[in-house]
Structure formats: C-alpha cells, structure tokens
C-alpha cells in the first residue's frame, strides 16, 4: 500500500482532526504525521501494527536459523576452534604484541 499526498498530514491538522484520521486509518489508510515539514510519526491500525510486529519476530527467527545453519556448516567443514584454544591464542597474541611494544620502547630509549 502506497502513501499518497492526502496521507501526509501536518501535526496541527492531525491534532484538530484526530477522530476523522482515526476513522480513515481504521478503514485501511495509513497516515504520516509531519512536524516542521519532516516525517514525525505514523498513524496505523492497531491490528496492522500487531501484524508488523509478528513479521519482525519471524524475520528474527529466520535470521537465527540461518546463523545456526552457517554455524553447522562451519563445524562440518572444520572451520571451528575449541573455545579454550581460541582464548589461549588471543592471550598469546596480546602478550606478543605487548612484548613488541616494550622492545620498541626500549630501542627508542637507547637511541
């Protein structure tokens, strides 16, 4: 459903005609309320809002399923690492980086 020019309503007009706008929305219209010429809020039917929320939850579930599928594919392909090994590797990398910083600082002090 597209938004037409008649569905864009300035805030002051919306305040004055809220009952009429609510009836139009209940009949299937969606309204964009503007403030200072910019989109401010939307006026939609409560059932449609519930529908939008259900769609968003379904989208989140599909994303989680896709993440799980990719994770399983990584396990199957051997692209995973034990958590303890990964933490140990990170700690070793940090320690090596700190050692390089200390070594370069000592070299600068000698010069």
Coordinates of N, CA, C and O in Angstrom, one line a residue:
X1 N 0.8 -1.2 0.0 CA 0.0 0.0 0.0 C 0.9 1.2 0.0 O 1.8 1.4 0.8
X2 N 0.7 2.1 -1.0 CA 1.5 3.3 -1.1 C 0.9 4.5 -0.3 O -0.3 4.5 0.1
X3 N 1.7 5.4 0.0 CA 1.3 6.6 0.7 C 1.1 7.7 -0.3 O 2.0 8.0 -1.1
X4 N -0.1 8.4 -0.3 CA -0.4 9.5 -1.2 C -0.2 10.8 -0.5 O -0.1 10.8 0.7
X5 N -0.3 11.9 -1.2 CA -0.2 13.2 -0.6 C -1.2 13.4 0.4 O -1.0 14.1 1.4
X6 N -2.4 12.9 0.2 CA -3.5 13.1 1.2 C -3.3 12.3 2.5 O -4.0 12.6 3.5
X7 N -2.3 11.4 2.5 CA -2.0 10.6 3.7 C -0.9 11.3 4.5 O -0.6 10.8 5.6
X8 N -0.4 12.4 4.0 CA 0.6 13.2 4.8 C -0.1 14.4 5.4 O -0.6 15.2 4.7
X9 N -0.1 14.4 6.7 CA -0.9 15.4 7.5 C 0.0 16.2 8.4 O 0.7 15.5 9.2
X10 N 0.0 17.5 8.4 CA 0.7 18.3 9.4 C 0.2 18.0 10.8 O -1.0 17.7 11.0
X11 N 1.1 18.1 11.7 CA 0.8 17.8 13.1 C -0.4 18.6 13.6 O -1.3 18.1 14.3
X12 N -0.4 19.9 13.3 CA -1.5 20.8 13.8 C -2.9 20.3 13.2 O -3.9 20.3 13.9
X13 N -2.9 19.9 12.0 CA -4.1 19.4 11.3 C -4.5 18.1 12.0 O -5.7 17.8 12.2
X14 N -3.5 17.2 12.2 CA -3.8 15.9 12.8 C -4.4 16.1 14.2 O -5.4 15.4 14.6
X15 N -3.9 17.1 15.0 CA -4.5 17.3 16.3 C -5.9 17.8 16.2 O -6.8 17.3 17.0
X16 N -6.2 18.6 15.2 CA -7.6 19.1 15.0 C -8.6 18.1 14.5 O -9.8 18.2 14.7
X17 N -8.0 17.1 13.7 CA -8.9 16.1 13.0 C -8.6 14.7 13.4 O -8.8 13.8 12.6
X18 N -8.2 14.5 14.6 CA -7.7 13.2 15.1 C -8.8 12.1 14.9 O -8.6 11.0 14.4
X19 N -10.1 12.4 15.3 CA -11.1 11.4 15.2 C -11.4 11.0 13.7 O -11.5 9.8 13.4
X20 N -11.4 12.0 12.8 CA -11.6 11.7 11.4 C -10.4 10.9 10.9 O -10.6 9.9 10.1
X21 N -9.2 11.2 11.3 CA -8.0 10.5 10.8 C -8.1 9.0 11.4 O -7.7 8.1 10.6
X22 N -8.5 8.9 12.6 CA -8.6 7.5 13.2 C -9.6 6.7 12.4 O -9.3 5.5 12.2
X23 N -10.7 7.3 12.0 CA -11.7 6.5 11.2 C -11.1 6.1 9.9 O -11.3 5.0 9.4
X24 N -10.4 7.0 9.2 CA -9.7 6.7 7.9 C -8.7 5.5 8.1 O -8.6 4.6 7.3
X25 N -8.0 5.6 9.2 CA -7.0 4.6 9.4 C -7.6 3.2 9.7 O -7.2 2.2 9.2
X26 N -8.7 3.3 10.5 CA -9.5 2.0 10.8 C -10.0 1.4 9.5 O -10.1 0.2 9.4
X27 N -10.3 2.3 8.5 CA -10.8 1.8 7.2 C -9.7 1.3 6.3 O -10.0 0.8 5.2
X28 N -8.4 1.4 6.7 CA -7.4 0.8 5.9 C -6.3 1.8 5.5 O -5.3 1.4 5.0
X29 N -6.5 3.1 5.7 CA -5.5 4.1 5.3 C -4.3 4.1 6.4 O -4.5 3.6 7.5
X30 N -3.2 4.6 5.9 CA -2.1 4.9 6.9 C -1.7 6.3 6.7 O -1.7 6.9 5.6
X31 N -1.5 7.0 7.8 CA -1.2 8.4 7.7 C 0.2 8.7 8.3 O 0.7 8.1 9.2
X32 N 0.9 9.6 7.6 CA 2.2 10.1 8.1 C 1.9 11.5 8.7 O 1.4 12.4 8.0
X33 N 2.3 11.7 9.9 CA 2.1 13.0 10.6 C 3.4 13.7 10.5 O 4.5 13.1 10.9
X34 N 3.4 14.9 10.0 CA 4.7 15.7 9.9 C 4.7 16.8 11.0 O 3.7 17.3 11.5
X35 N 5.9 17.2 11.3 CA 6.2 18.3 12.2 C 7.3 19.1 11.6 O 8.4 18.5 11.3
X36 N 7.1 20.3 11.4 CA 8.1 21.2 10.8 C 8.5 20.7 9.4 O 9.6 20.8 9.0
X37 N 7.5 20.2 8.7 CA 7.8 19.7 7.3 C 8.5 18.4 7.2 O 8.8 17.9 6.1
X38 N 8.8 17.7 8.3 CA 9.5 16.4 8.3 C 8.6 15.3 8.9 O 7.8 15.6 9.7
X39 N 8.8 14.1 8.4 CA 8.0 13.0 8.9 C 8.3 12.9 10.4 O 9.4 13.0 10.9
X40 N 7.2 12.7 11.2 CA 7.3 12.7 12.6 C 6.9 11.3 13.2 O 7.6 10.7 13.9
X41 N 5.6 11.0 12.9 CA 5.1 9.7 13.4 C 4.1 9.2 12.3 O 3.7 9.9 11.4
X42 N 3.8 7.9 12.4 CA 2.8 7.3 11.5 C 1.6 6.9 12.4 O 1.7 6.5 13.5
X43 N 0.4 7.0 11.7 CA -0.8 6.5 12.3 C -1.3 5.3 11.6 O -1.6 5.5 10.4
X44 N -1.3 4.2 12.2 CA -1.7 2.9 11.5 C -2.7 2.2 12.5 O -2.7 2.4 13.7
X45 N -3.5 1.3 11.9 CA -4.4 0.5 12.6 C -3.6 -0.4 13.6 O -2.6 -1.0 13.3
X46 N -4.2 -0.7 14.8 CA -3.5 -1.5 15.8 C -3.3 -2.9 15.3 O -2.3 -3.5 15.6
X47 N -4.3 -3.5 14.6 CA -4.1 -4.8 14.1 C -2.9 -4.9 13.1 O -2.2 -5.9 13.1
X48 N -2.8 -3.9 12.3 CA -1.7 -3.8 11.3 C -0.4 -3.7 12.1 O 0.6 -4.3 11.7
X49 N -0.3 -2.9 13.2 CA 0.9 -2.8 14.0 C 1.2 -4.2 14.6 O 2.4 -4.6 14.5
X50 N 0.3 -4.9 15.1 CA 0.5 -6.3 15.6 C 1.1 -7.2 14.5 O 2.0 -8.0 14.7
X51 N 0.5 -7.1 13.3 CA 1.0 -7.8 12.1 C 2.4 -7.5 11.8 O 3.3 -8.4 11.6
X52 N 2.8 -6.2 11.8 CA 4.2 -5.8 11.6 C 5.1 -6.4 12.6 O 6.2 -6.8 12.3
X53 N 4.7 -6.4 13.9 CA 5.5 -6.9 15.0 C 5.7 -8.5 14.8 O 6.8 -9.0 15.0
X54 N 4.6 -9.2 14.4 CA 4.8 -10.6 14.1 C 5.8 -10.8 12.9 O 6.6 -11.7 13.0
X55 N 5.7 -10.0 11.9 CA 6.6 -10.2 10.8 C 8.1 -9.9 11.3 O 9.0 -10.7 10.8
X56 N 8.3 -9.0 12.1 CA 9.6 -8.7 12.6 C 10.1 -9.9 13.4 O 11.3 -10.3 13.3
X57 N 9.3 -10.4 14.3 CA 9.7 -11.6 15.1 C 10.0 -12.8 14.2 O 11.0 -13.5 14.4
X58 N 9.2 -13.0 13.1 CA 9.5 -14.1 12.2 C 10.8 -13.8 11.5 O 11.6 -14.8 11.2
X59 N 11.1 -12.6 11.1 CA 12.4 -12.3 10.4 C 13.5 -12.6 11.3 O 14.5 -13.2 10.9
X60 N 13.4 -12.2 12.6 CA 14.5 -12.5 13.6 C 14.7 -14.0 13.7 O 15.8 -14.5 13.7
X61 N 13.6 -14.8 13.8 CA 13.7 -16.2 13.9 C 14.4 -16.8 12.6 O 15.3 -17.7 12.7
X62 N 14.1 -16.3 11.5 CA 14.7 -16.8 10.2 C 16.2 -16.5 10.2 O 17.0 -17.3 9.8
X63 N 16.6 -15.3 10.7 CA 18.0 -14.9 10.8 C 18.7 -15.8 11.8 O 19.9 -16.3 11.5
X64 N 18.1 -16.2 12.9 CA 18.7 -17.1 13.9 C 18.9 -18.5 13.3 O 20.0 -19.1 13.4
X65 N 17.9 -18.9 12.5 CA 18.0 -20.2 11.9 C 19.1 -20.2 10.8 O 19.9 -21.2 10.8
X66 N 19.3 -19.1 10.1 CA 20.3 -19.0 9.1 C 21.7 -19.0 9.8 O 22.6 -19.6 9.3
X67 N 21.8 -18.3 10.9 CA 23.1 -18.3 11.7 C 23.4 -19.7 12.1 O 24.6 -20.1 12.1
X68 N 22.4 -20.4 12.6 CA 22.7 -21.8 13.1 C 23.1 -22.7 11.9 O 24.0 -23.5 12.1
X69 N 22.5 -22.5 10.8 CA 22.8 -23.3 9.6 C 24.3 -23.0 9.2 O 25.0 -24.0 8.9
X70 N 24.7 -21.8 9.2 CA 26.0 -21.4 8.8 C 27.0 -22.0 9.9 O 28.1 -22.4 9.5
X71 N 26.6 -21.9 11.2 CA 27.5 -22.5 12.2 C 27.7 -24.0 12.0 O 28.8 -24.5 12.2
X72 N 26.6 -24.7 11.7 CA 26.7 -26.1 11.5 C 27.6 -26.4 10.3 O 28.4 -27.3 10.3
X73 N 27.5 -25.6 9.3 CA 28.3 -25.8 8.1 C 29.8 -25.5 8.4 O 30.7 -26.2 7.9
X74 N 30.1 -24.5 9.3 CA 31.5 -24.3 9.7 C 32.0 -25.5 10.5 O 33.2 -25.9 10.3
X75 N 31.2 -26.1 11.3 CA 31.6 -27.3 12.1 C 31.9 -28.4 11.2 O 33.0 -29.1 11.3
X76 N 31.0 -28.6 10.2 CA 31.2 -29.7 9.3 C 32.5 -29.5 8.4 O 33.2 -30.5 8.2
X77 N 32.8 -28.3 8.1 CA 33.9 -28.0 7.2 C 35.2 -27.9 8.1 O 36.3 -27.7 7.5
X78 N 35.1 -28.0 9.4 CA 36.3 -27.9 10.2 C 36.8 -26.5 10.4 O 38.0 -26.3 10.7
X79 N 35.9 -25.5 10.3 CA 36.4 -24.1 10.4 C 36.1 -23.6 11.8 O 35.8 -22.4 12.0
X80 N 36.1 -24.5 12.8 CA 35.9 -24.0 14.2 C 37.1 -24.3 15.0 O 38.0 -25.1 14.7
X81 N 37.1 -23.7 16.2 CA 38.2 -23.9 17.2 C 37.6 -24.0 18.5 O 36.6 -23.4 18.9
X82 N 38.2 -24.8 19.4 CA 37.8 -25.0 20.7 C 37.9 -23.7 21.4 O 38.9 -22.9 21.2
X83 N 37.0 -23.3 22.3 CA 36.9 -22.0 23.0 C 38.2 -21.8 23.8 O 38.8 -20.7 23.8
X84 N 38.7 -22.8 24.5 CA 39.9 -22.7 25.4 C 41.1 -22.4 24.5 O 41.9 -21.5 24.8
X85 N 41.2 -23.1 23.3 CA 42.3 -22.9 22.4 C 42.2 -21.5 21.8 O 43.3 -20.8 21.6
X86 N 41.0 -21.0 21.5 CA 40.9 -19.7 20.9 C 41.3 -18.6 21.9 O 42.0 -17.6 21.6
X87 N 40.9 -18.8 23.2 CA 41.3 -17.8 24.2 C 42.8 -17.8 24.4 O 43.4 -16.7 24.5
X88 N 43.3 -19.0 24.5 CA 44.8 -19.1 24.6 C 45.5 -18.4 23.5 O 46.5 -17.7 23.7
X89 N 45.0 -18.6 22.3 CA 45.7 -18.0 21.1 C 45.6 -16.4 21.2 O 46.5 -15.7 20.9
X90 N 44.4 -15.9 21.6 CA 44.3 -14.5 21.8 C 45.2 -13.9 22.8 O 45.8 -12.9 22.7
X91 N 45.3 -14.6 24.0 CA 46.2 -14.2 25.0 C 47.6 -14.2 24.6 O 48.4 -13.3 24.9
X92 N 48.0 -15.2 23.8 CA 49.4 -15.3 23.3 C 49.7 -14.1 22.4 O 50.7 -13.5 22.4
X93 N 48.7 -13.8 21.5 CA 48.8 -12.7 20.5 C 49.0 -11.4 21.3 O 49.8 -10.6 20.9
X94 N 48.2 -11.2 22.3 CA 48.2 -9.9 23.1 C 49.6 -9.8 23.8 O 50.2 -8.8 23.8
X95 N 50.0 -10.9 24.4 CA 51.3 -10.9 25.1 C 52.5 -10.6 24.1 O 53.4 -9.9 24.4
X96 N 52.4 -11.2 22.9 CA 53.4 -10.9 21.9 C 53.4 -9.5 21.4 O 54.4 -8.8 21.3
X97 N 52.2 -8.9 21.3 CA 52.0 -7.5 20.9 C 52.6 -6.6 22.0 O 53.3 -5.6 21.7
X98 N 52.4 -6.9 23.3 CA 52.9 -6.1 24.4 C 54.4 -6.2 24.4 O 55.1 -5.2 24.7
X99 N 55.0 -7.4 24.1 CA 56.4 -7.6 24.1 C 57.0 -6.7 23.0 O 58.1 -6.2 23.2
X100 N 56.4 -6.6 21.8 CA 56.9 -5.8 20.7 C 56.9 -4.4 21.1 O 57.8 -3.6 20.8
X101 N 55.8 -3.9 21.8 CA 55.8 -2.5 22.2 C 56.9 -2.2 23.2 O 57.6 -1.2 23.1
X102 N 57.1 -3.1 24.2 CA 58.2 -2.9 25.2 C 59.5 -2.9 24.5 O 60.4 -2.1 24.8
X103 N 59.7 -3.8 23.5 CA 61.0 -3.8 22.8 C 61.3 -2.6 22.0 O 62.4 -2.0 22.1
X104 N 60.3 -2.1 21.4 CA 60.4 -0.8 20.6 C 60.6 0.4 21.5 O 61.4 1.3 21.1
X105 N 60.0 0.4 22.6 CA 60.2 1.5 23.6 C 61.6 1.5 24.1 O 62.3 2.5 24.2
X106 N 62.1 0.3 24.4 CA 63.5 0.2 24.9 C 64.5 0.6 23.9 O 65.5 1.3 24.2
X107 N 64.2 0.3 22.6 CA 65.1 0.7 21.5 C 65.1 2.2 21.3 O 66.2 2.8 21.1
X108 N 64.0 2.8 21.5 CA 63.9 4.3 21.4 C 64.7 5.0 22.5 O 65.3 6.0 22.3
X109 N 64.6 4.4 23.7 CA 65.3 5.0 24.8 C 66.8 4.9 24.7 O 67.5 5.8 25.1
X110 N 67.3 3.8 24.0 CA 68.7 3.6 23.8 C 69.2 4.6 22.8 O 70.4 5.0 22.8
X111 N 68.4 5.0 21.8 CA 68.8 5.9 20.8 C 68.9 7.3 21.2 O 69.1 8.1 21.9

